[in-house]
Short mmCIF file of C-alpha atoms in Angstrom, two decimals:
data_model
loop_
_atom_site.label_atom_id
_atom_site.label_comp_id
_atom_site.label_asym_id
_atom_site.label_seq_id
_atom_site.Cartn_x
_atom_site.Cartn_y
_atom_site.Cartn_z
CA MET A 1 -93.66 -179.30 132.76
CA SER A 2 -92.83 -177.99 136.26
CA LEU A 3 -94.19 -174.59 136.94
CA ARG A 4 -92.77 -172.05 139.43
CA SER A 5 -96.33 -170.93 140.16
CA GLU A 6 -97.28 -174.24 141.47
CA THR A 7 -95.79 -172.87 144.66
CA ILE A 8 -98.75 -170.64 145.14
CA LYS A 9 -101.29 -172.93 143.38
CA GLU A 10 -101.07 -176.47 144.88
CA PHE A 11 -104.31 -177.80 146.46
CA PRO A 12 -104.99 -178.36 149.23
CA LEU A 13 -101.88 -176.74 150.91
CA ARG A 14 -102.30 -173.39 148.98
CA ALA A 15 -106.02 -173.20 149.12
CA PRO A 16 -105.68 -169.65 150.87
CA GLN A 17 -103.62 -168.57 148.07
CA ARG A 18 -105.86 -169.96 145.62
CA SER A 19 -108.77 -168.13 147.14
CA LEU A 20 -107.16 -164.77 146.61
CA LEU A 21 -106.50 -165.76 143.03
CA LYS A 22 -110.13 -166.49 142.64
CA ALA A 23 -111.00 -163.24 143.94
CA LEU A 24 -109.51 -161.89 140.71
CA GLY A 25 -112.09 -163.76 138.65
CA LEU A 26 -109.90 -166.77 138.03
CA GLY A 27 -111.43 -170.43 137.78
CA ASN A 28 -109.78 -173.74 138.33
CA ARG A 29 -108.76 -174.32 134.80
CA ASP A 30 -106.95 -170.80 134.73
CA LEU A 31 -105.01 -171.95 137.90
CA GLU A 32 -103.55 -174.76 135.95
CA LYS A 33 -101.95 -172.56 133.14
CA PRO A 34 -98.52 -170.95 133.34
CA PHE A 35 -98.62 -167.64 135.10
CA ILE A 36 -97.04 -164.75 132.95
CA ALA A 37 -96.20 -161.36 134.32
CA VAL A 38 -96.74 -158.61 131.64
CA VAL A 39 -94.50 -156.07 133.19
CA ASN A 40 -95.58 -152.55 131.98
CA SER A 41 -93.93 -149.24 132.40
CA TYR A 42 -96.91 -147.43 130.99
CA SER A 43 -96.88 -143.72 132.27
CA GLU A 44 -98.87 -140.61 131.14
CA ILE A 45 -95.90 -138.44 131.46
CA VAL A 46 -93.42 -140.07 129.13
CA PRO A 47 -94.17 -139.99 125.35
CA GLY A 48 -92.39 -143.36 124.98
CA HIS A 49 -94.74 -145.04 127.17
CA ALA A 50 -97.93 -143.39 126.46
CA HIS A 51 -99.34 -146.15 124.16
CA LEU A 52 -97.95 -149.15 126.20
CA ARG A 53 -101.28 -149.98 127.48
CA THR A 54 -102.23 -150.95 123.90
CA LEU A 55 -99.25 -152.99 123.54
CA ALA A 56 -99.65 -154.78 126.77
CA GLU A 57 -103.29 -155.70 125.84
CA ALA A 58 -101.86 -157.22 122.65
CA VAL A 59 -99.29 -159.12 124.67
CA LYS A 60 -102.09 -160.41 127.09
CA GLN A 61 -104.01 -161.75 124.05
CA GLY A 62 -101.03 -163.66 122.91
CA VAL A 63 -100.36 -165.14 126.32
CA ALA A 64 -104.06 -166.28 126.64
CA SER A 65 -104.22 -167.56 122.97
CA ALA A 66 -101.08 -169.81 123.84
CA GLY A 67 -102.66 -171.15 126.99
CA GLY A 68 -101.17 -168.99 129.60
CA GLN A 69 -102.65 -166.71 132.27
CA PRO A 70 -101.48 -163.08 131.88
CA PHE A 71 -101.16 -160.72 134.89
CA GLU A 72 -100.28 -157.09 134.10
CA VAL A 73 -97.95 -155.56 136.80
CA ASN A 74 -96.14 -152.22 136.68
CA THR A 75 -93.00 -150.35 137.30
CA ILE A 76 -91.84 -146.71 136.87
CA ALA A 77 -90.40 -144.72 133.98
CA ILE A 78 -88.66 -141.38 133.75
CA CYS A 79 -88.48 -139.37 130.56
CA ASP A 80 -84.87 -138.15 130.06
CA GLY A 81 -85.71 -135.51 127.66
CA ILE A 82 -88.11 -133.86 130.21
CA ALA A 83 -85.73 -134.38 133.17
CA MET A 84 -82.80 -132.97 131.05
CA GLY A 85 -80.70 -130.00 132.28
CA HIS A 86 -81.90 -129.62 136.01
CA GLU A 87 -82.04 -131.51 139.18
CA GLY A 88 -84.59 -134.11 137.77
CA MET A 89 -81.88 -135.82 135.60
CA LYS A 90 -80.00 -136.90 138.74
CA TYR A 91 -82.96 -139.40 139.23
CA SER A 92 -82.65 -140.91 135.69
CA LEU A 93 -79.84 -143.26 135.95
CA PRO A 94 -80.70 -144.38 139.56
CA SER A 95 -84.15 -145.47 138.26
CA ARG A 96 -82.59 -148.18 136.19
CA ASP A 97 -81.59 -150.30 139.45
CA LEU A 98 -85.00 -149.44 141.14
CA ILE A 99 -86.81 -150.78 137.98
CA ALA A 100 -84.77 -153.93 138.18
CA ASP A 101 -85.51 -154.22 141.92
CA SER A 102 -89.08 -153.60 141.63
CA ILE A 103 -89.54 -156.48 138.92
CA GLU A 104 -87.56 -158.91 141.07
CA LEU A 105 -89.80 -158.06 143.91
CA VAL A 106 -93.14 -158.43 142.22
CA VAL A 107 -92.20 -161.64 140.06
CA GLU A 108 -90.25 -163.51 142.83
CA ALA A 109 -93.26 -162.77 145.53
CA HIS A 110 -95.76 -164.04 143.16
CA ARG A 111 -93.77 -166.94 141.57
CA PHE A 112 -94.42 -166.15 138.02
CA ASP A 113 -93.39 -168.65 135.57
CA GLY A 114 -92.35 -166.16 132.87
CA MET A 115 -92.72 -162.56 131.87
CA VAL A 116 -93.00 -160.21 128.94
CA LEU A 117 -91.18 -156.88 129.50
CA VAL A 118 -93.30 -153.96 127.89
CA CYS A 119 -90.85 -151.14 127.95
CA SER A 120 -89.39 -148.10 126.36
CA CYS A 121 -86.96 -145.39 126.89
CA ASP A 122 -83.50 -144.97 128.18
CA LYS A 123 -83.23 -146.68 131.68
CA VAL A 124 -86.33 -148.68 131.50
CA VAL A 125 -85.16 -151.00 128.72
CA PRO A 126 -81.94 -151.81 130.48
CA GLY A 127 -83.53 -151.98 133.87
CA MET A 128 -85.91 -154.52 132.70
CA LEU A 129 -83.21 -156.52 130.97
CA MET A 130 -81.22 -156.59 134.31
CA ALA A 131 -84.41 -157.98 135.95
CA ALA A 132 -84.55 -160.56 133.24
CA ALA A 133 -80.94 -161.64 133.72
CA ARG A 134 -81.09 -161.64 137.41
CA LEU A 135 -84.34 -163.67 137.66
CA ASN A 136 -83.46 -166.09 134.82
CA ILE A 137 -86.97 -167.16 133.93
CA PRO A 138 -88.49 -167.37 130.43
CA SER A 139 -88.59 -163.67 129.38
CA ILE A 140 -89.06 -161.78 126.30
CA ALA A 141 -88.90 -157.87 125.66
CA VAL A 142 -91.48 -155.89 123.72
CA THR A 143 -90.24 -152.15 123.36
CA GLY A 144 -92.53 -149.37 122.48
CA GLY A 145 -90.92 -148.47 119.36
CA PRO A 146 -89.63 -145.26 117.74
CA MET A 147 -91.53 -141.97 117.38
CA MET A 148 -92.26 -141.00 113.83
CA PRO A 149 -89.93 -138.06 112.82
CA GLY A 150 -91.11 -134.59 112.93
CA SER A 151 -91.07 -132.13 109.90
CA TYR A 152 -89.87 -128.54 109.61
CA GLY A 153 -89.01 -126.46 106.72
CA GLY A 154 -89.65 -129.51 104.33
CA ALA A 155 -87.06 -131.68 106.26
CA GLU A 156 -87.49 -134.46 108.84
CA ILE A 157 -86.23 -133.43 112.25
CA THR A 158 -85.61 -135.25 115.75
CA LEU A 159 -85.21 -134.28 119.21
CA THR A 160 -81.67 -133.16 118.57
CA LYS A 161 -83.04 -130.06 116.55
CA ILE A 162 -85.14 -128.59 119.44
CA PHE A 163 -82.25 -128.80 121.88
CA GLU A 164 -79.61 -127.22 119.51
CA ALA A 165 -82.30 -124.58 118.48
CA VAL A 166 -82.30 -123.20 121.91
CA GLY A 167 -78.48 -122.32 121.31
CA GLU A 168 -79.38 -120.95 117.98
CA ALA A 169 -81.95 -118.59 119.48
CA ALA A 170 -79.55 -117.67 122.04
CA LYS A 171 -77.14 -116.58 119.39
CA GLY A 172 -79.90 -114.72 117.44
CA ALA A 173 -79.52 -117.15 114.49
CA ILE A 174 -83.29 -117.95 114.82
CA THR A 175 -86.23 -116.07 116.28
CA LEU A 176 -88.08 -117.11 119.37
CA GLU A 177 -91.23 -117.46 116.98
CA GLU A 178 -89.11 -120.03 114.95
CA LEU A 179 -88.07 -121.88 118.04
CA LYS A 180 -91.82 -122.09 118.97
CA ARG A 181 -92.77 -123.54 115.61
CA ILE A 182 -89.93 -126.19 115.93
CA GLU A 183 -91.27 -126.99 119.44
CA GLU A 184 -94.57 -127.76 118.26
CA CYS A 185 -93.69 -130.05 115.37
CA VAL A 186 -90.41 -131.90 116.52
CA CYS A 187 -92.35 -134.67 118.59
CA PRO A 188 -95.37 -135.72 116.44
CA GLY A 189 -96.74 -138.45 118.65
CA PRO A 190 -95.76 -141.45 120.99
CA GLY A 191 -92.75 -143.51 121.04
CA SER A 192 -89.00 -143.17 121.77
CA CYS A 193 -87.52 -139.94 120.18
CA SER A 194 -86.95 -140.77 116.60
CA GLY A 195 -83.04 -140.73 116.32
CA MET A 196 -80.53 -143.30 117.35
CA PHE A 197 -80.52 -141.87 120.87
CA THR A 198 -80.31 -144.10 123.94
CA ALA A 199 -83.84 -145.43 123.97
CA ASN A 200 -83.68 -146.70 120.43
CA THR A 201 -80.21 -147.73 120.64
CA MET A 202 -81.09 -150.04 123.43
CA ALA A 203 -84.29 -151.33 121.67
CA CYS A 204 -82.15 -152.24 118.70
CA LEU A 205 -79.71 -154.09 121.16
CA VAL A 206 -82.76 -156.13 122.55
CA GLU A 207 -83.09 -157.39 119.04
CA ALA A 208 -79.33 -157.80 118.39
CA MET A 209 -78.80 -159.99 121.66
CA GLY A 210 -81.90 -162.13 120.81
CA MET A 211 -84.09 -160.88 123.69
CA GLY A 212 -86.92 -159.72 121.29
CA LEU A 213 -88.39 -160.73 117.97
CA PRO A 214 -87.14 -159.31 114.72
CA GLY A 215 -88.45 -155.81 114.09
CA VAL A 216 -88.85 -155.03 117.83
CA GLY A 217 -86.02 -152.54 117.76
CA THR A 218 -87.44 -150.38 114.74
CA ALA A 219 -90.98 -150.92 113.99
CA PRO A 220 -92.68 -147.60 114.59
CA ALA A 221 -94.59 -147.27 117.81
CA VAL A 222 -97.95 -146.24 115.94
CA SER A 223 -97.60 -149.41 113.50
CA ALA A 224 -99.64 -152.40 113.40
CA GLU A 225 -96.56 -154.37 113.05
CA ARG A 226 -95.66 -153.55 116.65
CA LEU A 227 -98.99 -154.81 117.74
CA ARG A 228 -98.22 -158.00 115.87
CA ILE A 229 -94.89 -158.31 117.56
CA ALA A 230 -96.56 -157.77 120.81
CA ARG A 231 -99.21 -160.46 120.45
CA ARG A 232 -96.54 -163.16 119.00
CA SER A 233 -94.32 -162.23 121.94
CA GLY A 234 -97.10 -163.12 124.29
CA GLU A 235 -97.54 -166.43 122.52
CA LEU A 236 -93.90 -167.08 122.50
CA VAL A 237 -93.21 -166.75 126.09
CA VAL A 238 -95.75 -169.44 127.01
CA GLU A 239 -93.70 -171.71 124.59
CA MET A 240 -90.53 -170.78 126.23
CA VAL A 241 -92.00 -171.64 129.60
CA ARG A 242 -93.11 -174.98 128.34
CA GLU A 243 -89.56 -175.83 126.88
CA GLY A 244 -87.67 -174.31 129.67
CA LEU A 245 -85.88 -171.51 127.56
CA ARG A 246 -84.56 -168.99 130.14
CA SER A 247 -83.08 -165.58 129.87
CA ARG A 248 -79.55 -166.76 130.52
CA ASP A 249 -79.75 -169.24 127.82
CA VAL A 250 -79.95 -166.17 125.44
CA MET A 251 -78.05 -163.64 127.27
CA THR A 252 -74.54 -165.31 126.83
CA HIS A 253 -71.24 -163.69 126.32
CA LYS A 254 -71.72 -164.16 122.63
CA ALA A 255 -75.02 -162.21 122.71
CA PHE A 256 -73.52 -159.26 124.44
CA LEU A 257 -70.67 -159.14 121.87
CA ASN A 258 -73.23 -159.35 119.15
CA ALA A 259 -74.95 -156.41 120.77
CA ILE A 260 -71.77 -154.32 121.02
CA ALA A 261 -71.05 -155.12 117.23
CA VAL A 262 -74.47 -153.81 116.21
CA ASP A 263 -73.98 -150.70 118.51
CA VAL A 264 -70.84 -149.60 116.95
CA ALA A 265 -72.12 -150.30 113.36
CA LEU A 266 -75.29 -148.08 114.15
CA GLY A 267 -73.00 -145.34 115.80
CA GLY A 268 -75.34 -145.74 118.81
CA SER A 269 -75.54 -143.97 122.14
CA THR A 270 -72.50 -144.16 124.63
CA ASN A 271 -74.86 -145.11 127.44
CA THR A 272 -74.68 -148.75 126.03
CA ALA A 273 -71.26 -148.75 127.87
CA LEU A 274 -73.00 -148.23 131.11
CA HIS A 275 -76.05 -150.48 130.45
CA LEU A 276 -74.61 -153.75 128.56
CA PRO A 277 -72.00 -154.29 131.50
CA ALA A 278 -74.63 -153.84 134.15
CA ILE A 279 -76.97 -156.22 132.34
CA ALA A 280 -73.98 -158.73 131.78
CA ARG A 281 -73.22 -158.74 135.53
CA GLU A 282 -76.73 -159.66 136.39
CA ALA A 283 -76.43 -162.63 133.85
CA GLY A 284 -73.14 -163.74 135.38
CA VAL A 285 -71.21 -162.59 132.23
CA GLU A 286 -68.08 -160.76 132.52
CA LEU A 287 -67.95 -157.68 130.00
CA GLU A 288 -65.18 -155.15 130.27
CA LEU A 289 -65.39 -151.49 128.93
CA ASP A 290 -62.46 -152.37 126.68
CA GLU A 291 -64.70 -154.86 124.72
CA PHE A 292 -66.39 -151.83 123.19
CA ASP A 293 -63.26 -150.35 121.80
CA LYS A 294 -61.99 -153.86 120.61
CA MET A 295 -65.20 -154.23 118.65
CA SER A 296 -65.05 -150.56 117.17
CA ARG A 297 -61.69 -151.16 115.99
CA VAL A 298 -62.91 -153.89 113.62
CA VAL A 299 -66.57 -153.32 112.96
CA PRO A 300 -67.06 -150.30 110.71
CA GLN A 301 -69.85 -147.77 111.19
CA LEU A 302 -72.65 -148.30 108.39
CA CYS A 303 -75.46 -145.98 109.45
CA THR A 304 -75.78 -142.15 109.75
CA ILE A 305 -78.90 -141.95 111.92
CA SER A 306 -79.64 -138.70 113.92
CA PRO A 307 -77.69 -137.22 115.58
CA ASN A 308 -74.90 -138.73 113.47
CA GLY A 309 -76.46 -137.91 109.99
CA PRO A 310 -79.80 -137.16 108.09
CA HIS A 311 -81.63 -140.58 108.85
CA THR A 312 -84.11 -141.60 111.43
CA VAL A 313 -84.88 -144.92 113.01
CA TYR A 314 -87.93 -145.20 110.58
CA ASP A 315 -85.55 -145.12 107.85
CA LEU A 316 -83.68 -147.77 109.28
CA HIS A 317 -86.84 -149.86 109.58
CA LEU A 318 -87.62 -149.22 106.09
CA ALA A 319 -83.98 -150.32 104.96
CA GLY A 320 -84.46 -153.61 106.60
CA GLY A 321 -83.93 -152.90 110.24
CA VAL A 322 -81.55 -154.57 112.75
CA MET A 323 -81.62 -158.13 111.11
CA ALA A 324 -80.70 -156.46 107.82
CA LEU A 325 -77.82 -154.60 109.43
CA MET A 326 -76.76 -158.00 111.20
CA SER A 327 -76.81 -159.67 107.85
CA GLU A 328 -74.17 -157.09 106.64
CA ILE A 329 -71.85 -157.49 109.52
CA LYS A 330 -72.41 -161.34 109.80
CA ASP A 331 -68.72 -161.91 109.68
CA PHE A 332 -68.19 -160.21 112.99
CA LEU A 333 -71.07 -161.85 114.84
CA HIS A 334 -71.45 -165.08 116.76
CA LEU A 335 -74.08 -166.60 114.49
CA ASP A 336 -74.67 -169.60 116.84
CA ALA A 337 -75.91 -167.41 119.56
CA LEU A 338 -79.52 -168.53 120.54
CA THR A 339 -82.50 -166.05 120.48
CA VAL A 340 -85.90 -166.11 122.20
CA THR A 341 -87.32 -167.51 118.78
CA ARG A 342 -85.31 -170.62 119.52
CA LYS A 343 -83.50 -170.07 116.36
CA THR A 344 -79.88 -168.86 116.15
CA VAL A 345 -78.78 -165.44 114.99
CA GLY A 346 -77.61 -167.09 111.89
CA GLU A 347 -80.92 -168.62 111.11
CA LEU A 348 -82.78 -165.45 111.71
CA ILE A 349 -80.75 -163.24 109.53
CA ARG A 350 -80.90 -165.40 106.48
CA ASP A 351 -84.46 -164.04 105.77
CA PHE A 352 -83.20 -160.36 105.78
CA LYS A 353 -81.37 -158.12 103.29
CA VAL A 354 -80.61 -154.58 103.07
CA LYS A 355 -83.17 -152.57 101.13
CA ASP A 356 -81.46 -149.23 101.19
CA ARG A 357 -77.88 -148.53 100.77
CA GLU A 358 -78.27 -144.86 101.66
CA VAL A 359 -79.24 -145.98 105.15
CA ILE A 360 -77.29 -149.30 105.71
CA ARG A 361 -74.06 -149.06 103.81
CA SER A 362 -72.06 -151.94 102.78
CA ILE A 363 -69.10 -153.25 104.46
CA SER A 364 -66.99 -152.39 101.42
CA ASP A 365 -68.32 -148.90 101.47
CA PRO A 366 -68.77 -147.76 105.14
CA VAL A 367 -69.66 -144.52 106.69
CA MET A 368 -66.25 -144.97 108.60
CA ARG A 369 -63.74 -147.82 108.76
CA GLU A 370 -64.14 -147.86 112.48
CA GLY A 371 -67.14 -148.22 114.58
CA GLY A 372 -69.02 -145.42 116.25
CA LEU A 373 -67.70 -145.60 119.74
CA ALA A 374 -64.19 -145.28 121.36
CA VAL A 375 -62.70 -145.83 124.72
CA LEU A 376 -60.23 -143.19 125.71
CA LYS A 377 -57.50 -143.62 128.50
CA GLY A 378 -54.72 -141.33 129.70
CA SER A 379 -53.50 -139.24 132.66
CA LEU A 380 -57.03 -137.69 132.79
CA ALA A 381 -59.03 -140.85 132.65
CA PRO A 382 -56.76 -143.72 133.91
CA ARG A 383 -59.86 -146.00 134.12
CA GLY A 384 -61.26 -144.87 130.70
CA SER A 385 -63.78 -142.52 129.17
CA VAL A 386 -66.12 -142.85 126.32
CA VAL A 387 -66.67 -140.84 123.23
CA LYS A 388 -69.18 -141.28 120.35
CA ILE A 389 -66.68 -140.93 117.47
CA ALA A 390 -69.57 -141.31 114.96
CA ALA A 391 -70.68 -137.83 115.90
CA VAL A 392 -67.45 -136.10 116.17
CA PRO A 393 -66.17 -133.96 113.11
CA LYS A 394 -62.93 -135.63 111.78
CA SER A 395 -61.29 -132.24 112.25
CA MET A 396 -61.70 -132.71 115.93
CA TRP A 397 -60.28 -136.09 116.35
CA LYS A 398 -57.04 -134.64 117.58
CA PHE A 399 -57.47 -131.55 119.80
CA LYS A 400 -55.56 -129.70 122.51
CA GLY A 401 -57.22 -126.96 124.27
CA ILE A 402 -57.35 -124.74 127.51
CA ALA A 403 -59.44 -126.14 130.44
CA LYS A 404 -62.51 -124.07 131.61
CA VAL A 405 -63.66 -125.95 134.66
CA PHE A 406 -67.24 -126.13 136.14
CA ASN A 407 -68.45 -128.18 139.26
CA SER A 408 -71.80 -128.55 137.84
CA GLU A 409 -73.84 -128.68 134.72
CA GLU A 410 -75.61 -125.64 135.61
CA GLU A 411 -72.43 -123.51 135.97
CA ALA A 412 -71.22 -124.72 132.62
CA VAL A 413 -74.52 -123.81 130.86
CA GLU A 414 -74.52 -120.32 132.25
CA ALA A 415 -71.01 -119.82 131.06
CA ILE A 416 -71.97 -120.88 127.50
CA MET A 417 -75.20 -118.91 127.39
CA LYS A 418 -73.11 -115.73 128.60
CA ARG A 419 -70.59 -116.29 125.58
CA ARG A 420 -67.77 -117.14 128.05
CA ILE A 421 -66.64 -120.09 126.08
CA GLU A 422 -64.70 -119.55 122.83
CA GLY A 423 -62.81 -121.63 120.20
CA GLY A 424 -60.00 -123.66 121.80
CA ASP A 425 -61.54 -124.16 125.08
CA VAL A 426 -62.28 -127.62 126.76
CA VAL A 427 -65.30 -127.33 128.94
CA VAL A 428 -64.69 -129.63 131.97
CA ILE A 429 -67.87 -130.59 133.74
CA ARG A 430 -67.05 -132.65 136.98
CA TYR A 431 -68.81 -133.76 139.95
CA GLU A 432 -71.59 -135.13 137.88
CA GLY A 433 -70.61 -139.02 138.08
CA PRO A 434 -72.49 -141.68 139.60
CA LYS A 435 -71.41 -140.55 143.19
CA GLY A 436 -70.64 -136.95 142.66
CA GLY A 437 -73.76 -135.84 140.89
CA PRO A 438 -75.12 -137.97 142.17
CA GLY A 439 -76.85 -139.97 139.36
CA MET A 440 -74.48 -139.12 136.47
CA ARG A 441 -76.57 -136.47 134.67
CA GLU A 442 -76.77 -136.36 130.89
CA MET A 443 -75.12 -133.33 129.32
CA LEU A 444 -77.29 -132.81 126.36
CA THR A 445 -78.02 -129.15 127.25
CA PRO A 446 -74.46 -127.79 127.33
CA THR A 447 -73.57 -129.91 124.15
CA SER A 448 -76.56 -128.65 122.24
CA LEU A 449 -75.73 -125.10 123.19
CA ILE A 450 -72.31 -125.43 121.90
CA VAL A 451 -73.74 -126.86 118.55
CA GLY A 452 -76.41 -124.20 118.31
CA MET A 453 -73.78 -121.40 119.03
CA ASP A 454 -71.70 -122.90 116.09
CA LEU A 455 -68.80 -123.90 118.42
CA TRP A 456 -69.00 -127.62 117.96
CA GLU A 457 -65.84 -127.77 115.72
CA LYS A 458 -63.90 -125.36 118.01
CA VAL A 459 -64.83 -126.61 121.50
CA ALA A 460 -64.54 -129.93 123.41
CA LEU A 461 -66.56 -131.02 126.37
CA VAL A 462 -65.18 -133.33 129.02
CA THR A 463 -67.12 -134.85 131.99
CA ASP A 464 -67.36 -137.49 134.54
CA GLY A 465 -71.22 -137.31 133.74
CA ARG A 466 -72.54 -138.87 130.58
CA PHE A 467 -74.22 -137.78 127.38
CA SER A 468 -77.68 -138.26 125.72
CA GLY A 469 -77.63 -140.30 122.59
CA ALA A 470 -78.54 -137.01 121.00
CA THR A 471 -75.29 -135.39 121.67
CA ARG A 472 -72.83 -134.67 118.80
CA GLY A 473 -69.46 -133.15 118.89
CA LEU A 474 -66.18 -133.91 120.74
CA ALA A 475 -67.88 -134.75 123.93
CA VAL A 476 -65.95 -137.25 126.08
CA GLY A 477 -67.84 -138.59 129.32
CA HIS A 478 -67.78 -141.36 131.80
CA VAL A 479 -64.37 -140.12 132.91
CA SER A 480 -63.16 -142.61 135.45
CA PRO A 481 -62.22 -142.20 138.24
CA GLU A 482 -64.85 -139.46 138.67
CA ALA A 483 -64.01 -136.43 140.60
CA ALA A 484 -65.94 -137.46 143.62
CA GLU A 485 -63.59 -140.52 143.96
CA GLY A 486 -60.47 -138.34 143.81
CA GLY A 487 -59.72 -138.95 140.18
CA PRO A 488 -57.55 -136.60 138.12
CA ILE A 489 -60.41 -134.62 136.80
CA ALA A 490 -60.91 -133.32 140.30
CA LYS A 491 -57.51 -131.58 140.17
CA VAL A 492 -58.00 -129.66 136.83
CA VAL A 493 -58.38 -125.90 136.94
CA ASP A 494 -58.75 -123.17 134.53
CA GLY A 495 -55.79 -122.72 132.31
CA ASP A 496 -54.60 -126.31 132.29
CA PHE A 497 -54.11 -127.94 128.99
CA ILE A 498 -56.10 -131.14 127.88
CA THR A 499 -55.16 -133.16 124.90
CA ILE A 500 -57.70 -135.46 123.09
CA ASP A 501 -56.45 -137.93 120.41
CA VAL A 502 -59.00 -140.15 119.13
CA GLU A 503 -56.99 -142.21 116.80
CA LYS A 504 -54.56 -142.98 119.66
CA ARG A 505 -57.44 -143.50 122.20
CA ARG A 506 -55.85 -140.97 124.66
CA ILE A 507 -57.03 -138.21 126.80
CA ASP A 508 -54.32 -136.53 128.99
CA VAL A 509 -54.06 -133.43 131.18
CA GLU A 510 -50.99 -131.09 131.65
CA PHE A 511 -51.27 -129.37 134.92
CA ILE A 512 -49.89 -125.71 134.23
CA VAL A 513 -51.29 -123.86 137.13
CA PRO A 514 -49.07 -123.76 140.26
CA GLU A 515 -49.89 -126.25 142.92
CA GLU A 516 -50.62 -123.75 145.77
CA GLU A 517 -53.12 -121.93 143.38
CA ARG A 518 -54.59 -125.16 142.36
CA ALA A 519 -55.50 -126.32 146.00
CA LYS A 520 -57.50 -123.04 146.31
CA LYS A 521 -59.69 -124.06 143.26
CA THR A 522 -60.49 -127.62 143.73
CA ALA A 523 -62.44 -127.79 146.88
CA LEU A 524 -65.01 -130.56 146.94
CA PRO A 525 -68.49 -128.96 146.45
CA SER A 526 -70.99 -129.59 149.24
CA LYS A 527 -74.32 -131.28 148.16
CA PRO A 528 -76.74 -132.03 150.90
CA LEU A 529 -78.65 -135.30 150.09
CA LYS A 530 -81.82 -136.97 151.12
CA GLY A 531 -84.17 -139.76 150.18
CA TYR A 532 -83.40 -141.95 147.42
CA LEU A 533 -80.36 -140.34 146.17
CA ALA A 534 -78.60 -140.41 149.62
CA ARG A 535 -79.05 -144.06 149.48
CA TYR A 536 -77.98 -144.37 145.96
CA VAL A 537 -74.68 -142.42 146.47
CA ARG A 538 -73.63 -144.88 149.18
CA MET A 539 -73.87 -147.85 146.70
CA ALA A 540 -73.08 -146.39 143.38
CA GLY A 541 -70.12 -147.84 141.36
CA SER A 542 -67.91 -146.42 138.92
CA ALA A 543 -68.88 -145.64 135.22
CA TYR A 544 -66.19 -147.88 133.92
CA GLU A 545 -67.99 -150.88 135.67
CA GLY A 546 -71.41 -149.70 134.28
CA ALA A 547 -72.35 -147.62 137.40
CA ILE A 548 -73.51 -150.77 139.07
CA LEU A 549 -74.82 -150.73 142.67
CA LYS A 550 -72.55 -152.21 145.10
#
């Protein structure tokens, strides 16, 4: 077995490096072991990461018991929920690429033989997977797991409830005291917010593409099962190093197609249409945006997990989890795709079956005959846009409305709060794309306000930004080209007509306002930038390509 780490351990040439390693307390026998990076995104500000020290310890125990030498290293994490609705959200998506870069730097500089990615939340999981694909060394992901659901009024609730409750309070449907009570019970402890939002969607796709052990997508953050998964993952990565099983052996085109199939069957977050192509690019795999729509045309939606319905990720776990779902949609999967367990997908799912048909419906009795995500194109989005049809009322699948245009999320939120949005409107929020934002902010605040004010079956929202997995309603994001690149969305003004036809996968604009008046209303907003965002905007690519850096 040839180890990458021999580069820093060979005696006598690397005696200086060996001396520094011995300063850590390592002995000669430790220097003979595979060096494993335990990459931890632990943070005290992020609920999904607050417990990751415990998981990392379990991973390290597993690495040591299998004969490896673990080293815990770190990267950053941003909580999208805390960053939501203000300037902070501009930094969320850009953090994905910084996370990947930081892992590349520390792992390559220290010549690690393998790594375990201890991660959670929206941009951290894809950022770490991007690093695994880029480095192509033996790697396995251990996600932090879902938060347990909250409870209010005798019902389970998720983060969607508190965002929408702000709109309910603004409308007068609930009191501020009731809002406070919901605030205090919606997030009962550590873990990724308990619905099928982006964090848990990505965690489930880790399992679907074979980069984590069965159960890693859904076992609760606070469970002993997750500790066992962490320990076994530490053992397994050492075995992978000895056998030469690398990331790109797992992250093949077949694996990405399996992930998309699971995504649309779950009714997962639209952000996967950004992250999977970005990860695939690092793996040398071509993955077009249209693949999502093709898959959604054939794979039915089988789950109604918040915000698409009453269930939580914990319910999905009790129903058999990702593996059980995959066993149900096996006819649409590449069963010969390899996983980090060294078994194929087909071999793994034989041991799983659906335990609750209310949570995971059968192929013969789906929630919806199509999958949960659609790609819309047309005169407003020539390069494409994305909508989570799993969360769109059927009555809104065909909608024509009058544009009310805003050049930032803040402008739109102010208009919604002041009751300037009414039934039949299409709220257009532009200059929020990867370049225009910059950073492609999530629009959970305006969509939640629309729901809370009981407008979600009367109003559509269209943006070149993106949406949280917690969004529901007719919300079309990732409009490409974005406004900052001169896309058609930059030319829309109040009074133009926008038509959305989900069934036909169309989104079109009818320019009504005269050209001379239009020119006065479409000036490019000035956004002075500094620091990381100034560098990011120079490299940020389009949403239809995964918002990758170029």
